[in-house]
PDB file of C-alpha atoms in Angstrom:
ATOM      1  CA  UNK A  23       8.679  -1.265  -7.280  1.00  0.00           C
ATOM      2  CA  UNK A  24       9.028   2.034  -5.465  1.00  0.00           C
ATOM      3  CA  UNK A  25      10.427   5.069  -7.301  1.00  0.00           C
ATOM      4  CA  UNK A  26      11.403   8.276  -5.484  1.00  0.00           C
ATOM      5  CA  UNK A  27      11.893  11.556  -7.326  1.00  0.00           C
ATOM      6  CA  UNK A  28      13.653  14.456  -5.585  1.00  0.00           C
ATOM      7  CA  UNK A  29      13.835  18.140  -6.537  1.00  0.00           C
ATOM      8  CA  UNK A  30      15.780  20.316  -6.901  1.00  0.00           C
ATOM      9  CA  UNK A  31      19.119  18.619  -7.506  1.00  0.00           C
ATOM     10  CA  UNK A  32      20.991  21.728  -6.342  1.00  0.00           C
ATOM     11  CA  UNK A  33      19.867  24.580  -4.112  1.00  0.00           C
ATOM     12  CA  UNK A  34      21.711  27.715  -3.033  1.00  0.00           C
ATOM     13  CA  UNK A  35      20.343  29.961  -0.309  1.00  0.00           C
ATOM     14  CA  UNK A  36      21.604  32.894   1.693  1.00  0.00           C
ATOM     15  CA  UNK A  37      22.376  32.274   5.334  1.00  0.00           C
ATOM     16  CA  UNK A  38      19.248  32.828   7.390  1.00  0.00           C
ATOM     17  CA  UNK A  39      16.856  32.031   4.535  1.00  0.00           C
ATOM     18  CA  UNK A  40      14.686  28.906   4.325  1.00  0.00           C
ATOM     19  CA  UNK A  41      15.323  25.878   2.124  1.00  0.00           C
ATOM     20  CA  UNK A  42      12.684  23.476   0.814  1.00  0.00           C
ATOM     21  CA  UNK A  43      13.335  20.110  -0.822  1.00  0.00           C
ATOM     22  CA  UNK A  44      10.500  18.088  -2.318  1.00  0.00           C
ATOM     23  CA  UNK A  45      10.094  14.380  -3.013  1.00  0.00           C
ATOM     24  CA  UNK A  46       7.433  12.251  -4.627  1.00  0.00           C
ATOM     25  CA  UNK A  47       7.026   8.495  -4.371  1.00  0.00           C
ATOM     26  CA  UNK A  48       5.113   5.960  -6.411  1.00  0.00           C
ATOM     27  CA  UNK A  49       4.214   3.057  -4.109  1.00  0.00           C
ATOM     28  CA  UNK A  50       1.134   3.692  -1.970  1.00  0.00           C
ATOM     29  CA  UNK A  51       2.282   0.874   0.333  1.00  0.00           C
ATOM     30  CA  UNK A  52       5.169   3.031   1.605  1.00  0.00           C
ATOM     31  CA  UNK A  53       4.669   4.242   5.161  1.00  0.00           C
ATOM     32  CA  UNK A  54       8.078   5.454   6.291  1.00  0.00           C
ATOM     33  CA  UNK A  55       9.866   8.546   4.930  1.00  0.00           C
ATOM     34  CA  UNK A  56      13.283   9.457   6.344  1.00  0.00           C
ATOM     35  CA  UNK A  57      15.597  12.293   5.381  1.00  0.00           C
ATOM     36  CA  UNK A  58      19.364  11.814   5.491  1.00  0.00           C
ATOM     37  CA  UNK A  59      22.140  14.411   5.396  1.00  0.00           C
ATOM     38  CA  UNK A  60      25.472  13.448   3.887  1.00  0.00           C
ATOM     39  CA  UNK A  61      28.562  15.583   4.161  1.00  0.00           C
ATOM     40  CA  UNK A  62      31.405  15.068   1.713  1.00  0.00           C
ATOM     41  CA  UNK A  63      33.057  11.696   2.220  1.00  0.00           C
ATOM     42  CA  UNK A  64      30.902  10.879   5.243  1.00  0.00           C
ATOM     43  CA  UNK A  65      28.070   8.490   6.037  1.00  0.00           C
ATOM     44  CA  UNK A  66      24.414   9.426   5.514  1.00  0.00           C
ATOM     45  CA  UNK A  67      22.947  10.550   8.839  1.00  0.00           C
ATOM     46  CA  UNK A  68      19.260  10.635   9.655  1.00  0.00           C
ATOM     47  CA  UNK A  69      18.043  14.146  10.423  1.00  0.00           C
ATOM     48  CA  UNK A  70      14.304  13.566  10.637  1.00  0.00           C
ATOM     49  CA  UNK A  71      11.741  10.978   9.623  1.00  0.00           C
ATOM     50  CA  UNK A  72       7.978  10.815   9.331  1.00  0.00           C
ATOM     51  CA  UNK A  73       5.609   7.893   9.425  1.00  0.00           C
ATOM     52  CA  UNK A  74       2.368   7.691   7.521  1.00  0.00           C
ATOM     53  CA  UNK A  75       0.143   8.215  10.541  1.00  0.00           C
ATOM     54  CA  UNK A  76       1.234  11.871  10.868  1.00  0.00           C
ATOM     55  CA  UNK A  77       1.177  14.758   8.406  1.00  0.00           C
ATOM     56  CA  UNK A  78       3.892  16.936   9.855  1.00  0.00           C
ATOM     57  CA  UNK A  79       6.838  16.662  12.206  1.00  0.00           C
ATOM     58  CA  UNK A  80       9.192  19.342  13.494  1.00  0.00           C
ATOM     59  CA  UNK A  81      12.562  19.261  15.215  1.00  0.00           C
ATOM     60  CA  UNK A  82      13.983  22.723  15.944  1.00  0.00           C
ATOM     61  CA  UNK A  83      14.822  24.269  12.538  1.00  0.00           C
ATOM     62  CA  UNK A  84      13.854  21.202  10.542  1.00  0.00           C
ATOM     63  CA  UNK A  85      10.343  20.131   9.574  1.00  0.00           C
ATOM     64  CA  UNK A  86       8.903  17.509   7.282  1.00  0.00           C
ATOM     65  CA  UNK A  87       5.420  17.364   5.790  1.00  0.00           C
ATOM     66  CA  UNK A  88       3.714  14.357   4.229  1.00  0.00           C
ATOM     67  CA  UNK A  89       0.755  14.221   1.871  1.00  0.00           C
ATOM     68  CA  UNK A  90      -0.132  10.556   1.402  1.00  0.00           C
ATOM     69  CA  UNK A  91      -2.965  11.279  -1.006  1.00  0.00           C
ATOM     70  CA  UNK A  92      -0.674  13.133  -3.389  1.00  0.00           C
ATOM     71  CA  UNK A  93       2.299  10.870  -2.553  1.00  0.00           C
ATOM     72  CA  UNK A  94       4.697  13.652  -1.773  1.00  0.00           C
ATOM     73  CA  UNK A  95       6.733  14.805   1.196  1.00  0.00           C
ATOM     74  CA  UNK A  96       8.950  17.814   1.784  1.00  0.00           C
ATOM     75  CA  UNK A  97      11.836  18.916   3.984  1.00  0.00           C
ATOM     76  CA  UNK A  98      11.879  22.476   5.305  1.00  0.00           C
ATOM     77  CA  UNK A  99      14.972  23.999   6.893  1.00  0.00           C
ATOM     78  CA  UNK A 100      14.537  27.439   8.433  1.00  0.00           C
ATOM     79  CA  UNK A 101      17.208  29.974   9.438  1.00  0.00           C
ATOM     80  CA  UNK A 102      19.820  28.119   7.405  1.00  0.00           C
ATOM     81  CA  UNK A 103      23.424  28.145   8.556  1.00  0.00           C
ATOM     82  CA  UNK A 104      26.666  27.380   6.652  1.00  0.00           C
ATOM     83  CA  UNK A 105      26.919  24.050   8.471  1.00  0.00           C
ATOM     84  CA  UNK A 106      23.644  23.012   6.820  1.00  0.00           C
ATOM     85  CA  UNK A 107      25.573  22.775   3.522  1.00  0.00           C
ATOM     86  CA  UNK A 108      25.533  19.103   2.465  1.00  0.00           C
ATOM     87  CA  UNK A 109      23.701  16.656   0.230  1.00  0.00           C
ATOM     88  CA  UNK A 110      20.228  15.755   1.466  1.00  0.00           C
ATOM     89  CA  UNK A 111      18.494  12.510   0.498  1.00  0.00           C
ATOM     90  CA  UNK A 112      14.849  11.641   0.891  1.00  0.00           C
ATOM     91  CA  UNK A 113      13.832   7.998   1.017  1.00  0.00           C
ATOM     92  CA  UNK A 114      10.738   5.845   1.218  1.00  0.00           C
ATOM     93  CA  UNK A 115      10.086   2.339   2.476  1.00  0.00           C
ATOM     94  CA  UNK A 116       7.255   0.054   3.532  1.00  0.00           C
ATOM     95  CA  UNK A 117       8.313   0.369   7.151  1.00  0.00           C
ATOM     96  CA  UNK A 118      11.259   1.375   9.353  1.00  0.00           C
ATOM     97  CA  UNK A 119      12.977  -2.011   9.165  1.00  0.00           C
ATOM     98  CA  UNK A 120      12.617  -2.531   5.409  1.00  0.00           C
ATOM     99  CA  UNK A 121      14.947  -1.446   2.596  1.00  0.00           C
ATOM    100  CA  UNK A 122      15.053   2.236   1.717  1.00  0.00           C
ATOM    101  CA  UNK A 123      14.558   3.591  -1.798  1.00  0.00           C
ATOM    102  CA  UNK A 124      16.420   6.889  -2.067  1.00  0.00           C
ATOM    103  CA  UNK A 125      15.931   9.974  -4.173  1.00  0.00           C
ATOM    104  CA  UNK A 126      18.918  11.228  -6.180  1.00  0.00           C
ATOM    105  CA  UNK A 127      19.819  13.847  -3.596  1.00  0.00           C
ATOM    106  CA  UNK A 128      19.858  17.654  -3.307  1.00  0.00           C
ATOM    107  CA  UNK A 129      23.127  19.543  -2.896  1.00  0.00           C
ATOM    108  CA  UNK A 130      22.357  22.435  -0.563  1.00  0.00           C
ATOM    109  CA  UNK A 131      24.791  25.346  -0.372  1.00  0.00           C
ATOM    110  CA  UNK A 132      24.262  27.983   2.302  1.00  0.00           C
ATOM    111  CA  UNK A 133      26.097  31.173   1.431  1.00  0.00           C
ATOM    112  CA  UNK A 134      27.335  33.251   4.340  1.00  0.00           C
TER     113      UNK A 134
ATOM    114  CA  UNK B  11      29.795   7.656  15.469  1.00  0.00           C
ATOM    115  CA  UNK B  12      26.766   5.522  14.530  1.00  0.00           C
ATOM    116  CA  UNK B  13      28.063   2.345  16.173  1.00  0.00           C
ATOM    117  CA  UNK B  14      28.197   0.545  12.812  1.00  0.00           C
ATOM    118  CA  UNK B  15      31.722  -0.350  11.749  1.00  0.00           C
ATOM    119  CA  UNK B  16      33.001  -1.257   8.305  1.00  0.00           C
ATOM    120  CA  UNK B  17      36.355  -2.531   7.112  1.00  0.00           C
ATOM    121  CA  UNK B  18      38.375  -1.780   5.145  1.00  0.00           C
ATOM    122  CA  UNK B  19      37.911   1.948   4.677  1.00  0.00           C
ATOM    123  CA  UNK B  20      39.493   1.911   1.232  1.00  0.00           C
ATOM    124  CA  UNK B  21      40.097  -0.888  -1.219  1.00  0.00           C
ATOM    125  CA  UNK B  22      41.950  -0.664  -4.526  1.00  0.00           C
ATOM    126  CA  UNK B  23      41.984  -3.689  -6.768  1.00  0.00           C
ATOM    127  CA  UNK B  24      42.095  -4.759 -10.400  1.00  0.00           C
ATOM    128  CA  UNK B  25      39.386  -5.887 -12.785  1.00  0.00           C
ATOM    129  CA  UNK B  26      38.542  -9.561 -12.481  1.00  0.00           C
ATOM    130  CA  UNK B  27      39.502  -9.748  -8.818  1.00  0.00           C
ATOM    131  CA  UNK B  28      37.386 -10.658  -5.799  1.00  0.00           C
ATOM    132  CA  UNK B  29      37.046  -8.655  -2.582  1.00  0.00           C
ATOM    133  CA  UNK B  30      35.231  -8.992   0.737  1.00  0.00           C
ATOM    134  CA  UNK B  31      33.741  -6.073   2.631  1.00  0.00           C
ATOM    135  CA  UNK B  32      32.964  -6.491   6.301  1.00  0.00           C
ATOM    136  CA  UNK B  33      30.333  -4.866   8.500  1.00  0.00           C
ATOM    137  CA  UNK B  34      29.610  -5.053  12.228  1.00  0.00           C
ATOM    138  CA  UNK B  35      26.151  -3.742  13.177  1.00  0.00           C
ATOM    139  CA  UNK B  36      25.294  -1.712  16.265  1.00  0.00           C
ATOM    140  CA  UNK B  37      25.090  -3.807  19.394  1.00  0.00           C
ATOM    141  CA  UNK B  38      21.744  -5.585  19.493  1.00  0.00           C
ATOM    142  CA  UNK B  39      20.686  -4.748  15.921  1.00  0.00           C
ATOM    143  CA  UNK B  40      19.551  -7.854  14.066  1.00  0.00           C
ATOM    144  CA  UNK B  41      19.056  -6.290  10.627  1.00  0.00           C
ATOM    145  CA  UNK B  42      21.929  -5.466   8.294  1.00  0.00           C
ATOM    146  CA  UNK B  43      21.492  -3.698   4.974  1.00  0.00           C
ATOM    147  CA  UNK B  44      24.009  -3.141   2.177  1.00  0.00           C
ATOM    148  CA  UNK B  45      23.793  -0.097  -0.096  1.00  0.00           C
ATOM    149  CA  UNK B  46      25.922   0.981  -3.041  1.00  0.00           C
ATOM    150  CA  UNK B  47      26.542   4.664  -3.735  1.00  0.00           C
ATOM    151  CA  UNK B  48      27.840   5.680  -7.142  1.00  0.00           C
ATOM    152  CA  UNK B  49      27.797   9.005  -8.947  1.00  0.00           C
ATOM    153  CA  UNK B  50      25.438   7.865 -11.691  1.00  0.00           C
ATOM    154  CA  UNK B  51      23.122   5.539  -9.724  1.00  0.00           C
ATOM    155  CA  UNK B  52      22.942   7.320  -6.375  1.00  0.00           C
ATOM    156  CA  UNK B  53      22.264   5.284  -3.227  1.00  0.00           C
ATOM    157  CA  UNK B  54      20.886   1.855  -4.126  1.00  0.00           C
ATOM    158  CA  UNK B  55      19.806  -0.975  -1.885  1.00  0.00           C
ATOM    159  CA  UNK B  56      21.591  -4.267  -2.499  1.00  0.00           C
ATOM    160  CA  UNK B  57      20.509  -6.790   0.138  1.00  0.00           C
ATOM    161  CA  UNK B  58      19.153  -7.136   3.687  1.00  0.00           C
ATOM    162  CA  UNK B  59      19.791  -9.799   6.304  1.00  0.00           C
ATOM    163  CA  UNK B  60      17.849 -10.331   9.493  1.00  0.00           C
ATOM    164  CA  UNK B  61      19.288 -12.517  12.242  1.00  0.00           C
ATOM    165  CA  UNK B  62      21.329 -14.563   9.800  1.00  0.00           C
ATOM    166  CA  UNK B  63      18.745 -14.984   7.074  1.00  0.00           C
ATOM    167  CA  UNK B  64      18.291 -13.110   3.828  1.00  0.00           C
ATOM    168  CA  UNK B  65      15.251 -10.834   4.202  1.00  0.00           C
ATOM    169  CA  UNK B  66      15.166  -8.752   1.006  1.00  0.00           C
ATOM    170  CA  UNK B  67      17.070  -8.430  -2.232  1.00  0.00           C
ATOM    171  CA  UNK B  68      17.467  -5.314  -4.346  1.00  0.00           C
ATOM    172  CA  UNK B  69      19.616  -4.434  -7.329  1.00  0.00           C
ATOM    173  CA  UNK B  70      22.366  -6.885  -6.467  1.00  0.00           C
ATOM    174  CA  UNK B  71      24.355  -8.385  -9.321  1.00  0.00           C
ATOM    175  CA  UNK B  72      24.819 -12.151  -9.530  1.00  0.00           C
ATOM    176  CA  UNK B  73      28.573 -11.560  -9.130  1.00  0.00           C
ATOM    177  CA  UNK B  74      27.845 -10.170  -5.651  1.00  0.00           C
ATOM    178  CA  UNK B  75      26.858 -12.215  -2.622  1.00  0.00           C
ATOM    179  CA  UNK B  76      26.487 -11.606   1.070  1.00  0.00           C
ATOM    180  CA  UNK B  77      25.963 -13.411   4.332  1.00  0.00           C
ATOM    181  CA  UNK B  78      25.326 -12.666   7.982  1.00  0.00           C
ATOM    182  CA  UNK B  79      27.105 -14.740  10.577  1.00  0.00           C
ATOM    183  CA  UNK B  80      25.877 -15.985  13.993  1.00  0.00           C
ATOM    184  CA  UNK B  81      27.613 -13.046  15.720  1.00  0.00           C
ATOM    185  CA  UNK B  82      25.538 -10.793  13.377  1.00  0.00           C
ATOM    186  CA  UNK B  83      28.427  -9.316  11.450  1.00  0.00           C
ATOM    187  CA  UNK B  84      27.968  -9.382   7.695  1.00  0.00           C
ATOM    188  CA  UNK B  85      30.212  -9.717   4.683  1.00  0.00           C
ATOM    189  CA  UNK B  86      29.611  -8.577   1.124  1.00  0.00           C
ATOM    190  CA  UNK B  87      31.575 -10.495  -1.488  1.00  0.00           C
ATOM    191  CA  UNK B  88      32.177  -8.912  -4.875  1.00  0.00           C
ATOM    192  CA  UNK B  89      33.714 -11.079  -7.596  1.00  0.00           C
ATOM    193  CA  UNK B  90      34.823 -10.718 -11.234  1.00  0.00           C
ATOM    194  CA  UNK B  91      35.121  -7.018 -10.543  1.00  0.00           C
ATOM    195  CA  UNK B  92      34.512  -4.505 -13.307  1.00  0.00           C
ATOM    196  CA  UNK B  93      35.393  -0.823 -13.558  1.00  0.00           C
ATOM    197  CA  UNK B  94      31.738   0.034 -12.995  1.00  0.00           C
ATOM    198  CA  UNK B  95      31.787  -1.606  -9.576  1.00  0.00           C
ATOM    199  CA  UNK B  96      33.862   1.270  -8.257  1.00  0.00           C
ATOM    200  CA  UNK B  97      31.663   2.911  -5.633  1.00  0.00           C
ATOM    201  CA  UNK B  98      31.095   3.580  -1.948  1.00  0.00           C
ATOM    202  CA  UNK B  99      29.550   0.581  -0.224  1.00  0.00           C
ATOM    203  CA  UNK B 100      27.598   1.327   2.926  1.00  0.00           C
ATOM    204  CA  UNK B 101      26.330  -1.048   5.533  1.00  0.00           C
ATOM    205  CA  UNK B 102      23.452   0.007   7.768  1.00  0.00           C
ATOM    206  CA  UNK B 103      21.806  -1.658  10.733  1.00  0.00           C
ATOM    207  CA  UNK B 104      18.526  -1.345  12.558  1.00  0.00           C
ATOM    208  CA  UNK B 105      16.884  -3.018  15.509  1.00  0.00           C
ATOM    209  CA  UNK B 106      14.239  -2.828  18.194  1.00  0.00           C
ATOM    210  CA  UNK B 107      14.204  -0.070  20.802  1.00  0.00           C
ATOM    211  CA  UNK B 108      11.510  -0.174  23.459  1.00  0.00           C
ATOM    212  CA  UNK B 109       9.372  -2.389  21.248  1.00  0.00           C
ATOM    213  CA  UNK B 110       9.659  -0.208  18.163  1.00  0.00           C
ATOM    214  CA  UNK B 111      12.001  -0.480  15.244  1.00  0.00           C
ATOM    215  CA  UNK B 112      14.535   2.328  15.126  1.00  0.00           C
ATOM    216  CA  UNK B 113      15.905   3.934  12.006  1.00  0.00           C
ATOM    217  CA  UNK B 114      18.747   2.598   9.898  1.00  0.00           C
ATOM    218  CA  UNK B 115      22.170   3.733  11.094  1.00  0.00           C
ATOM    219  CA  UNK B 116      24.861   3.838   8.441  1.00  0.00           C
ATOM    220  CA  UNK B 117      28.470   2.816   8.779  1.00  0.00           C
ATOM    221  CA  UNK B 118      31.367   4.932   7.445  1.00  0.00           C
ATOM    222  CA  UNK B 119      31.464   3.014   4.173  1.00  0.00           C
ATOM    223  CA  UNK B 120      34.117   1.216   2.136  1.00  0.00           C
ATOM    224  CA  UNK B 121      35.396   3.034  -0.930  1.00  0.00           C
ATOM    225  CA  UNK B 122      36.135   0.472  -3.637  1.00  0.00           C
ATOM    226  CA  UNK B 123      38.260   1.469  -6.608  1.00  0.00           C
ATOM    227  CA  UNK B 124      38.613  -1.009  -9.464  1.00  0.00           C
ATOM    228  CA  UNK B 125      41.486  -0.243 -11.828  1.00  0.00           C
TER     229      UNK B 125
END
């Protein structure tokens, strides 16, 4: 089955700097790659997703890139703010309406 | 608010007991997913239902079972509880929007503590 590896497990950046989180997956049949943000004690919330027919997607300060050949995808957050501090999870699945396999998460701390 | 509701919010019980977790999906969503979040295992998929029928099964123990009812709400039953079952249990739902499947929206979760 699918296996998703996520790095780093913790990341500290200064406010205004960029943050990059990387994930690799094992199943070439996966076509859907969402990123979720989870604040302490709260539900995971989708922040951006990418489907296999595109290589990059951007939404304001957040961007995701996908390399299907190498089976890896990355989350880029620019101009980080303290409210970006949270745990970020990458995930992979066959398609949007199929079960997600999550990475172990990255705890991002943005230092003011 | 994602539109997915879960009850109860917290549940404290003893080993060997049985509990039922309830989930109501977003209006119109036919798919319901259950995930378990623990410190050592992370977020793991348990089971998916689509319009009342089991669609996919993940790392769900035999002591656990689920069902989706005609009104689309779902229940996750956990029996013969062990200390290791203590975790956050999330329900998520997804459905069709303008002919395309939308992403999975997560509920607030049920925190289960087994003593």
